[in-house]
Amino acid sequence: MISSPSRHCTVELQALPERIGQVRRIVSAQLRHWHLEQLIESAVLGVSELLTNVHLHAEPDKRCTVDLEWALDRLTVSVHDRDARELAAPTLDPLGTHGRGLALIAALSQSWGVRGTADGGGKTVWFTLPAAQTTPRPTRRPALQAALPLGPPSAGPASDRPTAAAALGAYPRPPLERHPAEAASR
């Protein structure tokens, strides 16, 4: 059996607003150290959402652990808290300022889910990001190639894309959705 090396980083904290900013900086620095700069924006956004959920909803306390694991060309980010209650899919209010965190996690990640601990003393919410997640950058092209489209084809009209409510409706494990160009290459 061939195994690839994995890298692991753990941060324990109280999910308080001032600590969430510190953890974002730690995650950014760790991913730079692992040469995974292309994943920083998504990882930081996702971990911020999960830590905010702990801050707003976890009982009896706000203690939690953030784990980053890089293995098999995939980054797994997980947040473990001591609240054993299952996550509830919120009712999305189009004018509300809260309730979109899990839909955001579903949209930015390759996969995500929730698992309880064996002792019933908490839960872990996790998401994965693939190594190939990159932001297309414009490059200088010769004049003949300038007319070629830059980047992958569009995801289609907004009416064809899943809504946040649809992503939350599949809780706790939404189906893995791939970009049409990625699915065609398999």
N, CA and C of each residue as an Amber inpcrd file, in Angstrom:
protein
   558
   0.8370000  -1.1820000   0.0000000   0.0000000   0.0000000   0.0000000
   0.8770000   1.2390000   0.0000000   0.5840000   2.1520000  -0.8790000
   1.3440000   3.3930000  -0.9610000   0.6140000   4.4530000  -0.1630000
   1.3350000   5.1220000   0.6820000   0.7050000   6.1940000   1.4510000
   1.4550000   7.4840000   1.1870000   0.7290000   8.5650000   1.2230000
   1.3730000   9.8590000   1.0470000   1.5860000  10.4670000   2.4210000
   2.5970000  11.3070000   2.5270000   2.8160000  11.9390000   3.8290000
   1.6590000  12.8770000   4.1540000   1.3230000  12.9490000   5.4320000
   0.2770000  13.8840000   5.8390000   0.8980000  14.9110000   6.7700000
   0.2300000  16.0230000   6.8520000   0.6400000  17.0930000   7.7470000
  -0.5550000  17.4230000   8.6120000  -0.2770000  17.7660000   9.8510000
  -1.3640000  17.9790000  10.7910000  -1.0350000  19.1750000  11.6830000
  -2.0380000  19.9730000  11.9780000  -1.9010000  21.1310000  12.8720000
  -3.1700000  21.2110000  13.7110000  -3.0170000  21.4120000  15.0190000
  -4.1520000  21.5230000  15.9240000  -4.0200000  22.7930000  16.7520000
  -5.1480000  23.4940000  16.8990000  -5.2030000  24.7050000  17.7190000
  -6.3920000  24.5600000  18.6620000  -6.1500000  24.7080000  19.9590000
  -7.2290000  24.6850000  20.9420000  -7.4920000  26.1260000  21.3830000
  -8.7730000  26.4560000  21.5600000  -9.1050000  27.8370000  21.8910000
 -10.5000000  27.9560000  22.4750000 -10.7810000  29.1290000  23.0030000
 -12.1300000  29.5570000  23.3500000 -12.6320000  30.3060000  22.1180000
 -13.7860000  29.9490000  21.5810000 -14.3090000  30.5910000  20.3680000
 -14.9070000  31.9430000  20.7100000 -14.0350000  32.8890000  20.9900000
 -14.4220000  34.2640000  21.2690000 -13.9830000  35.0990000  20.0720000
 -14.6720000  36.2020000  19.7950000 -14.3560000  36.9760000  18.5880000
 -12.8720000  37.3160000  18.4270000 -12.2050000  37.7330000  19.4850000
 -10.7890000  38.0920000  19.3610000  -9.9040000  36.8800000  19.0590000
 -10.2950000  35.7110000  19.5080000  -9.5260000  34.4880000  19.2320000
  -9.7660000  33.9910000  17.8080000 -10.9560000  34.2290000  17.2660000
 -11.2550000  33.7790000  15.9050000 -10.3130000  34.4630000  14.9100000
 -10.0520000  35.7390000  15.0900000  -9.1050000  36.4520000  14.2320000
  -7.7030000  35.8770000  14.3350000  -7.2930000  35.4970000  15.5380000
  -5.9770000  34.8940000  15.7310000  -5.8880000  33.5550000  15.0090000
  -6.9510000  32.7630000  15.0850000  -6.9430000  31.4610000  14.4250000
  -6.8930000  31.6320000  12.9070000  -7.5700000  32.6190000  12.3750000
  -7.4730000  32.8880000  10.9210000  -6.0240000  33.1410000  10.5290000
  -5.3030000  33.9100000  11.3290000  -3.8940000  34.1880000  11.0250000
  -3.0480000  32.9290000  11.1600000  -3.3470000  32.0900000  12.1410000
  -2.6110000  30.8300000  12.3120000  -2.8430000  29.9170000  11.1140000
  -4.1030000  29.7790000  10.6890000  -4.4270000  28.9340000   9.5330000
  -3.7010000  29.4530000   8.2910000  -3.7290000  30.7490000   8.0640000
  -3.0370000  31.3330000   6.9050000  -1.5470000  31.0250000   6.9430000
  -0.9270000  31.2310000   8.0960000   0.5120000  30.9820000   8.2160000
   0.8400000  29.5060000   8.0090000   0.0120000  28.6200000   8.5590000
   0.2690000  27.1860000   8.4060000   0.1590000  26.7590000   6.9460000
  -0.8520000  27.2470000   6.2470000  -1.0180000  26.8820000   4.8380000
   0.1050000  27.4680000   3.9810000   0.5900000  28.6610000   4.3200000
   1.7590000  29.1960000   3.6130000   2.9750000  28.3080000   3.8550000
   3.1500000  27.8560000   5.0850000   4.2710000  26.9740000   5.4250000
   4.2050000  25.6660000   4.6250000   2.9970000  25.1590000   4.4020000
   2.8150000  23.9330000   3.6230000   2.7770000  24.2020000   2.1170000
   2.9760000  25.4480000   1.7120000   2.9320000  25.8610000   0.3000000
   1.5640000  25.6130000  -0.3200000   0.5220000  25.9170000   0.4370000
  -0.8610000  25.7510000  -0.0220000  -1.5600000  27.1100000  -0.0730000
  -0.8640000  28.0930000  -0.5990000  -1.4100000  29.4480000  -0.6440000
  -2.7560000  29.5120000  -1.3530000  -2.9700000  28.6640000  -2.3510000
  -4.2160000  28.6960000  -3.1240000  -5.4250000  28.2890000  -2.2870000
  -5.2190000  27.6840000  -1.1220000  -6.3270000  27.2510000  -0.2710000
  -6.6190000  28.2090000   0.8820000  -5.7680000  29.2020000   1.0730000
  -5.8930000  30.0650000   2.2520000  -7.2560000  30.7460000   2.3200000
  -7.6740000  31.3900000   1.2600000  -8.9240000  32.1650000   1.3090000
 -10.1210000  31.2910000   1.6890000 -10.2670000  30.1360000   1.0460000
 -11.4010000  29.2500000   1.3510000 -11.2950000  28.6560000   2.7490000
 -10.0870000  28.2370000   3.1370000  -9.9060000  27.6360000   4.4610000
 -10.1900000  28.6410000   5.5710000  -9.7030000  29.8580000   5.4210000
  -9.9040000  30.8890000   6.4400000 -11.3840000  31.2620000   6.5300000
 -12.0380000  31.3950000   5.4000000 -13.4690000  31.7100000   5.4130000
 -14.2590000  30.5900000   6.0900000 -13.9580000  29.3400000   5.7320000
 -14.6660000  28.2070000   6.3210000 -14.4440000  28.0770000   7.8150000
 -13.1920000  28.1920000   8.2580000 -12.9200000  28.0580000   9.6950000
 -13.5460000  29.2200000  10.4610000 -13.5900000  30.4040000   9.8680000
 -14.2500000  31.5460000  10.5210000 -15.7310000  31.2590000  10.7310000
 -16.3830000  30.7020000   9.7160000 -17.8090000  30.3690000   9.8410000
 -18.0360000  29.3260000  10.9270000 -17.2080000  28.2840000  10.9560000
 -17.4070000  27.2300000  11.9570000 -17.1350000  27.7380000  13.3720000
 -16.1130000  28.5600000  13.5370000 -15.8290000  29.1080000  14.8680000
 -16.9100000  30.0950000  15.3060000 -17.4570000  30.8370000  14.3710000
 -18.5560000  31.7360000  14.7100000 -19.7670000  30.9350000  15.1810000
 -20.0300000  29.7890000  14.5340000 -21.1260000  28.9290000  14.9860000
 -20.8960000  28.4440000  16.4160000 -19.6580000  28.0650000  16.7420000
 -19.3540000  27.6470000  18.1100000 -19.5990000  28.8210000  19.0540000
 -19.1030000  29.9900000  18.6910000 -19.2730000  31.1700000  19.5480000
 -20.7530000  31.4790000  19.7990000 -21.5650000  31.4030000  18.7540000
 -22.9720000  31.7670000  18.8870000 -23.8480000  30.6800000  19.4990000
 -23.5070000  29.4120000  19.2740000 -24.4630000  28.3530000  19.6000000
 -23.9870000  27.2930000  20.5860000 -22.6920000  27.0850000  20.7500000
 -22.2150000  25.9500000  21.5570000 -22.5180000  26.1380000  23.0410000
 -22.9380000  25.0640000  23.6640000 -23.1960000  25.0040000  25.1000000
 -22.4620000  23.7740000  25.6310000 -21.9390000  23.6490000  26.7530000
 -21.9900000  24.5580000  27.8890000 -20.8870000  25.6070000  27.8550000
 -19.8860000  25.4440000  26.9980000 -18.8300000  26.4570000  26.9460000
 -18.3830000  26.6390000  25.4980000 -17.4330000  27.4880000  25.3010000
 -16.9760000  27.8380000  23.9490000 -15.6300000  27.2060000  23.6110000
 -15.1940000  26.2440000  24.4370000 -13.9230000  25.5830000  24.1360000
 -14.0680000  24.7230000  22.8940000 -13.0600000  24.7850000  22.0400000
 -13.1020000  23.9850000  20.8170000 -11.6730000  23.7270000  20.3300000
 -11.5820000  22.8560000  19.3330000 -10.3150000  22.5090000  18.7220000
 -10.4580000  22.6220000  17.2150000  -9.5010000  23.2810000  16.5850000
  -9.4440000  23.3700000  15.1260000  -8.3280000  22.4510000  14.6720000
  -8.6410000  21.5740000  13.7240000  -7.6460000  20.6690000  13.1480000
  -7.5210000  20.9410000  11.6700000  -6.2760000  21.0080000  11.2050000
  -5.9770000  21.0580000   9.7770000  -5.1960000  19.7930000   9.4510000
  -5.6200000  19.0930000   8.4290000  -4.8660000  17.9180000   8.0050000
  -4.7400000  17.9330000   6.4940000  -3.4960000  17.8620000   6.0360000
  -3.1900000  17.8240000   4.6060000  -2.7470000  16.3990000   4.2890000
  -3.5540000  15.6680000   3.5460000  -3.2210000  14.2890000   3.1700000
  -3.9230000  13.9600000   1.8600000  -3.2680000  13.1700000   1.0450000
  -3.8450000  12.7010000  -0.2210000  -4.3590000  13.8570000  -1.0780000
  -3.5760000  14.9340000  -1.1610000  -3.9230000  16.1080000  -1.9700000
  -5.2400000  16.7500000  -1.5800000  -5.5630000  16.6720000  -0.2990000
  -6.8110000  17.2690000   0.1860000  -6.5540000  17.8470000   1.5760000
  -7.0780000  19.0520000   1.7800000  -7.0130000  19.6810000   3.0950000
  -8.3440000  19.4410000   3.7930000  -8.2870000  18.8780000   5.0010000
  -9.4840000  18.7130000   5.8150000  -9.3750000  19.6700000   6.9890000
 -10.3870000  20.5070000   7.1220000 -10.4690000  21.4620000   8.2230000
 -11.6250000  21.0030000   9.0950000 -11.3740000  20.8350000  10.3880000
 -12.4580000  20.4140000  11.2800000 -12.4260000  21.2330000  12.5590000
 -13.6210000  21.4410000  13.1020000 -13.7760000  22.1610000  14.3620000
 -14.5920000  21.2690000  15.2810000 -13.9960000  20.9270000  16.4130000
 -14.6610000  20.0810000  17.4110000 -15.0790000  20.9580000  18.5850000
 -16.3470000  20.8400000  18.9840000 -16.8100000  21.5610000  20.1750000
 -17.4170000  20.5570000  21.1430000 -17.7720000  21.0130000  22.3280000
 -18.2740000  20.1390000  23.3910000 -19.7910000  20.0670000  23.4480000
 -20.4640000  20.6490000  22.4760000 -21.9220000  20.6490000  22.4380000
 -22.3920000  19.4440000  21.6290000 -23.0790000  18.5300000  22.2800000
 -23.5130000  17.2940000  21.6150000 -24.7790000  17.4630000  20.7830000
 -25.4280000  18.6150000  20.8790000 -26.6470000  18.8230000  20.0950000
 -26.3290000  18.8060000  18.6050000 -27.2370000  18.2190000  17.8260000
 -27.0710000  18.2200000  16.3810000 -27.2840000  19.6230000  15.8440000
 -26.6170000  19.9070000  14.7280000 -26.8320000  21.1960000  14.0780000
 -28.2210000  21.2150000  13.4750000 -28.8630000  22.3390000  13.5630000
 -30.1890000  22.5060000  12.9670000 -30.0580000  23.3930000  11.7450000
 -30.6680000  22.9710000  10.6610000 -30.6640000  23.8100000   9.4630000
 -31.5510000  25.0130000   9.7410000 -30.9790000  26.2100000   9.6680000
 -31.7760000  27.3870000   9.9910000 -32.7650000  27.7110000   8.8770000
 -33.7980000  28.4350000   9.2530000 -34.7160000  28.9810000   8.2630000
 -34.0410000  30.2180000   7.6940000 -33.8250000  30.2170000   6.3980000
 -33.1140000  31.3340000   5.7930000 -34.0500000  32.5140000   5.5690000
 -33.6820000  33.6110000   6.1610000 -34.4030000  34.8640000   5.9800000
 -33.6130000  35.6780000   4.9560000 -34.1950000  35.9710000   3.7920000
 -33.4540000  36.6950000   2.7630000 -32.9040000  38.0320000   3.2340000
 -33.5400000  38.6380000   4.2270000 -33.0750000  39.9210000   4.7400000
 -32.2850000  39.7670000   6.0390000 -32.1560000  38.5320000   6.5360000
 -31.4660000  38.3030000   7.7970000 -29.9560000  38.4230000   7.6550000
 -29.3040000  38.5990000   8.7920000 -27.8450000  38.7340000   8.7950000
 -27.1430000  37.4680000   9.2660000 -27.8840000  36.4410000   9.6380000
 -27.3080000  35.1900000  10.1220000 -27.9660000  34.0240000   9.4050000
 -27.3890000  32.8370000   9.5880000 -28.0360000  31.6290000   9.1040000
 -27.5380000  31.1090000   7.7650000 -26.4240000  31.6440000   7.2810000
 -25.9290000  31.1910000   5.9840000 -24.5910000  30.4580000   6.0860000
 -24.0770000  30.2630000   7.2740000 -22.7470000  29.6830000   7.4570000
 -22.5940000  28.2970000   6.8680000 -23.5380000  27.3980000   7.1530000
 -23.4130000  26.0330000   6.6380000 -23.6100000  25.9850000   5.1320000
 -24.4570000  26.8430000   4.6010000 -24.6180000  26.9120000   3.1440000
 -23.3200000  27.4040000   2.5040000 -22.6510000  28.3290000   3.1650000
 -21.3720000  28.8150000   2.6650000 -20.3330000  27.7050000   2.6930000
 -20.2980000  26.9440000   3.7780000 -19.3770000  25.8040000   3.8710000
 -19.6460000  24.8290000   2.7250000 -20.9120000  24.5220000   2.4830000
 -21.2700000  23.6010000   1.3930000 -20.8190000  24.1470000   0.0510000
 -20.9370000  25.4580000  -0.1480000 -20.5920000  26.0510000  -1.4360000
 -19.0870000  26.1110000  -1.6760000 -18.2950000  26.3470000  -0.6370000
 -16.8630000  26.5260000  -0.8500000 -16.0690000  25.2350000  -0.7780000
 -16.6560000  24.1640000  -0.2650000 -15.8890000  22.9450000  -0.0340000
 -16.1910000  21.8580000  -1.0610000 -15.2990000  20.8870000  -1.0890000
 -15.4940000  19.7040000  -1.9240000 -16.5040000  18.7690000  -1.2580000
 -16.3960000  18.6490000   0.0530000 -17.3350000  17.8420000   0.8340000
 -17.3270000  18.3830000   2.2570000 -18.3780000  18.0540000   3.0010000
 -18.4410000  18.4890000   4.3910000 -19.3910000  17.5710000   5.1410000
 -19.3440000  17.6410000   6.4610000 -20.2410000  16.8270000   7.2600000
 -20.0940000  17.1140000   8.7340000 -20.8280000  16.3380000   9.5160000
 -20.8340000  16.4580000  10.9670000 -20.7530000  15.0550000  11.5320000
 -19.9560000  14.8720000  12.5660000 -19.9150000  13.5710000  13.2460000
 -19.8730000  13.8150000  14.7520000 -20.6070000  13.0010000  15.4650000
 -20.6020000  13.0740000  16.9240000 -19.4080000  12.3230000  17.4740000
 -19.0600000  12.6070000  18.7170000 -17.9640000  11.8750000  19.3510000
 -18.5010000  10.5740000  19.9250000 -17.6290000   9.5950000  20.0720000
 -18.0240000   8.2820000  20.5750000 -18.6090000   8.3650000  21.9810000
 -18.1040000   9.2960000  22.7900000 -18.5940000   9.4220000  24.1640000
 -19.8180000  10.3250000  24.2780000 -20.2790000  10.8810000  23.1430000
 -21.4510000  11.7480000  23.1650000 -21.1810000  13.1200000  23.7420000
 -19.9210000  13.4660000  23.9140000 -19.5650000  14.7310000  24.5440000
 -19.2580000  15.8520000  23.5760000 -19.7930000  15.8080000  22.3970000
 -19.5410000  16.8970000  21.4590000 -19.7310000  16.4490000  20.0250000
 -19.2980000  17.3040000  19.1130000 -19.4140000  17.0050000  17.6880000
 -18.2640000  17.6770000  16.9580000 -18.0290000  17.2030000  15.7530000
 -17.0230000  17.7770000  14.8780000 -17.6840000  18.1240000  13.5610000
 -17.5280000  19.3570000  13.1280000 -17.9880000  19.7950000  11.8130000
 -16.7250000  19.9450000  10.9750000 -16.7250000  19.3520000   9.7850000
 -15.5310000  19.3350000   8.9510000 -15.8750000  19.6750000   7.5090000
 -14.8550000  20.0980000   6.7680000 -14.9850000  20.2830000   5.3280000
 -13.6410000  20.0160000   4.6710000 -13.6810000  19.6810000   3.3880000
 -12.4550000  19.4030000   2.6530000 -12.3170000  20.3570000   1.4730000
 -11.0640000  20.6450000   1.1600000 -10.7190000  21.4600000  -0.0030000
  -9.7080000  20.6810000  -0.8300000  -9.9100000  20.5720000  -2.1350000
  -8.9650000  19.8400000  -2.9750000  -7.7220000  20.6750000  -3.2580000
  -6.6160000  19.9940000  -3.5050000  -5.3610000  20.6880000  -3.8020000
  -5.4600000  21.5090000  -5.0730000  -6.2770000  21.0810000  -6.0090000
  -6.3640000  21.7510000  -7.3090000  -7.1800000  23.0250000  -7.2580000
  -7.6930000  23.4050000  -6.0960000  -8.5130000  24.6150000  -6.0020000
  -7.6090000  25.8240000  -6.1980000  -7.7550000  26.4670000  -7.3250000
  -6.9470000  27.6390000  -7.6130000  -7.8360000  28.7360000  -8.1660000
  -7.3490000  29.9300000  -8.0810000  -8.0460000  31.0670000  -8.6650000
  -7.3710000  31.3620000  -9.9970000  -8.1220000  31.3430000 -11.1120000
  -7.4800000  31.6350000 -12.3950000  -6.9080000  33.0480000 -12.3890000
  -5.6930000  33.1750000 -12.8720000  -5.0590000  34.4870000 -12.9410000
  -4.8120000  34.8300000 -14.4000000  -5.1140000  36.0520000 -14.7850000
  -4.8570000  36.4310000 -16.1620000  -3.3590000  36.4100000 -16.4380000
  -3.0160000  35.9700000 -17.6200000  -1.6210000  35.9420000 -18.0240000
  -1.4960000  36.7140000 -19.3220000  -0.2820000  37.1310000 -19.6250000
  -0.0610000  37.7950000 -20.9100000  -0.1060000  36.7470000 -21.9910000
  -0.8510000  37.0400000 -23.0310000  -0.9950000  36.1020000 -24.1360000
  -0.6450000  36.8200000 -25.4310000  -0.1160000  36.0790000 -26.3770000
   0.1150000  36.6960000 -27.6860000  -1.2160000  37.1840000 -28.2480000
  -1.1590000  38.1610000 -29.1580000  -2.3640000  38.7700000 -29.7190000
  -3.3100000  37.7430000 -30.3100000  -2.8090000  36.6730000 -30.9320000
  -3.6690000  35.6700000 -31.5530000  -4.4620000  34.8840000 -30.5200000
  -3.9270000  34.7310000 -29.3250000  -4.6130000  33.9710000 -28.2950000
  -5.4800000  34.8480000 -27.4020000  -5.4080000  36.1410000 -27.5560000
  -6.1440000  37.0510000 -26.6780000  -7.6450000  36.8520000 -26.7530000
  -8.1600000  36.3380000 -27.8530000  -9.6000000  36.1510000 -28.0070000
 -10.1010000  34.8870000 -27.3270000  -9.1950000  34.0070000 -26.9010000
  -9.6170000  32.7660000 -26.2490000 -10.1730000  33.0680000 -24.8720000
 -11.2170000  32.3570000 -24.4440000 -11.7700000  32.6200000 -23.1090000
 -10.7720000  32.2470000 -22.0320000 -10.8050000  32.9670000 -20.9450000
  -9.9280000  32.7370000 -19.8200000 -10.6880000  31.9870000 -18.7470000
 -10.1810000  30.8510000 -18.3070000 -10.8020000  30.1110000 -17.2150000
 -11.8690000  29.1480000 -17.6780000 -12.5070000  28.4360000 -16.7260000
 -13.5100000  27.4200000 -17.0480000 -14.8080000  28.0500000 -17.5240000
 -15.6520000  27.2630000 -18.1870000 -16.9370000  27.7950000 -18.6210000
 -17.7690000  28.2080000 -17.4150000 -18.7280000  29.0790000 -17.6270000
 -19.5510000  29.5720000 -16.5200000 -20.4040000  28.4380000 -15.9600000
 -20.8220000  28.6060000 -14.7340000 -21.6280000  27.5790000 -14.0720000
 -23.0650000  27.5960000 -14.5620000 -23.3740000  28.4360000 -15.4960000
 -24.7350000  28.4760000 -16.0200000 -25.5350000  29.5560000 -15.3330000
 -26.7710000  29.7310000 -15.7660000 -27.5900000  30.7800000 -15.1660000
 -27.8300000  30.5100000 -13.6900000 -28.0200000  31.5800000 -12.9510000
 -28.2110000  31.4570000 -11.4980000 -29.3720000  30.5370000 -11.1660000
 -30.3950000  30.4690000 -12.0320000 -31.5450000  29.6140000 -11.7350000
 -31.1810000  28.1360000 -11.7580000 -30.0440000  27.7620000 -12.4000000
 -29.6200000  26.3690000 -12.4480000 -28.7360000  25.9820000 -11.2770000
 -28.2570000  26.9690000 -10.5120000 -27.3480000  26.6760000  -9.4100000
 -28.1370000  26.3730000  -8.1480000 -27.5640000  25.4970000  -7.2710000
 -28.2750000  25.2150000  -6.0200000 -28.3160000  26.4510000  -5.1400000
 -29.4000000  26.6260000  -4.4350000 -29.5280000  27.7570000  -3.5170000
 -28.9780000  27.3620000  -2.1570000 -28.7980000  28.3490000  -1.2990000
 -28.3360000  28.0650000   0.0530000 -29.3240000  27.1560000   0.7620000
 -30.6130000  27.3920000   0.5540000 -31.6220000  26.5550000   1.2000000
 -31.5160000  25.1150000   0.7050000 -31.2390000  24.9180000  -0.5620000
 -31.0890000  23.5610000  -1.0950000 -29.8680000  22.8810000  -0.4920000
 -28.7910000  23.6340000  -0.3160000 -27.5890000  23.0510000   0.2780000
 -27.8600000  22.6290000   1.7150000 -28.5970000  23.4430000   2.4570000
 -28.8950000  23.0970000   3.8370000 -29.9340000  21.9910000   3.9290000
 -30.8100000  21.8850000   2.9400000 -31.8290000  20.8320000   2.9500000
 -31.2350000  19.4430000   2.9030000 -30.0190000  19.2990000   2.4080000
 -29.3650000  18.0010000   2.3010000 -28.5520000  17.6810000   3.5540000
 -28.6640000  18.4880000   4.5770000 -27.9190000  18.3150000   5.8130000
 -28.1180000  16.9160000   6.3770000 -27.1350000  16.2340000   6.9480000
 -25.8270000  16.7510000   7.2760000 -24.7650000  16.4990000   6.2110000
 -25.0230000  15.7210000   5.1990000 -24.0040000  15.4830000   4.1910000
 -24.5620000  15.7460000   2.8070000 -24.3560000  16.9520000   2.3090000
 -24.8750000  17.2500000   0.9880000 -24.1210000  16.4410000  -0.0510000
 -24.7670000  16.1620000  -1.1820000 -24.0710000  15.3940000  -2.2140000
 -22.8920000  16.1920000  -2.7450000 -21.8660000  15.4650000  -3.1260000
 -20.6800000  16.0820000  -3.6880000 -21.0230000  16.6010000  -5.0720000
 -20.8300000  17.8840000  -5.2750000 -21.0990000  18.4690000  -6.5830000
 -19.7910000  18.9030000  -7.1990000 -19.6050000  18.5880000  -8.4520000
 -18.3870000  18.9570000  -9.1520000 -18.7120000  19.9870000 -10.2270000
 -17.7410000  20.8020000 -10.5310000 -17.8690000  21.7500000 -11.6190000
 -18.0410000  20.9440000 -12.8960000 -18.8980000  21.3640000 -13.8300000
 -19.1360000  20.5940000 -15.0450000 -17.8610000  20.2470000 -15.8120000
 -16.8900000  21.1310000 -15.8520000 -15.6410000  20.8440000 -16.5680000
 -14.8680000  19.7390000 -15.8810000 -14.9020000  19.7050000 -14.5310000
 -14.1960000  18.6620000 -13.7990000 -14.8820000  17.3190000 -14.0000000
 -16.2020000  17.2950000 -13.9760000 -16.9370000  16.0450000 -14.1490000
 -16.7030000  15.4680000 -15.5380000 -16.5940000  16.3100000 -16.5530000
 -16.3930000  15.8300000 -17.9230000 -15.0180000  15.2240000 -18.1030000
 -14.0480000  15.6150000 -17.2850000 -12.6900000  15.0950000 -17.4530000
 -12.5020000  13.7410000 -16.7790000 -13.4780000  13.2610000 -16.0660000
 -13.3370000  11.9730000 -15.3550000 -13.8130000  10.8280000 -16.1710000
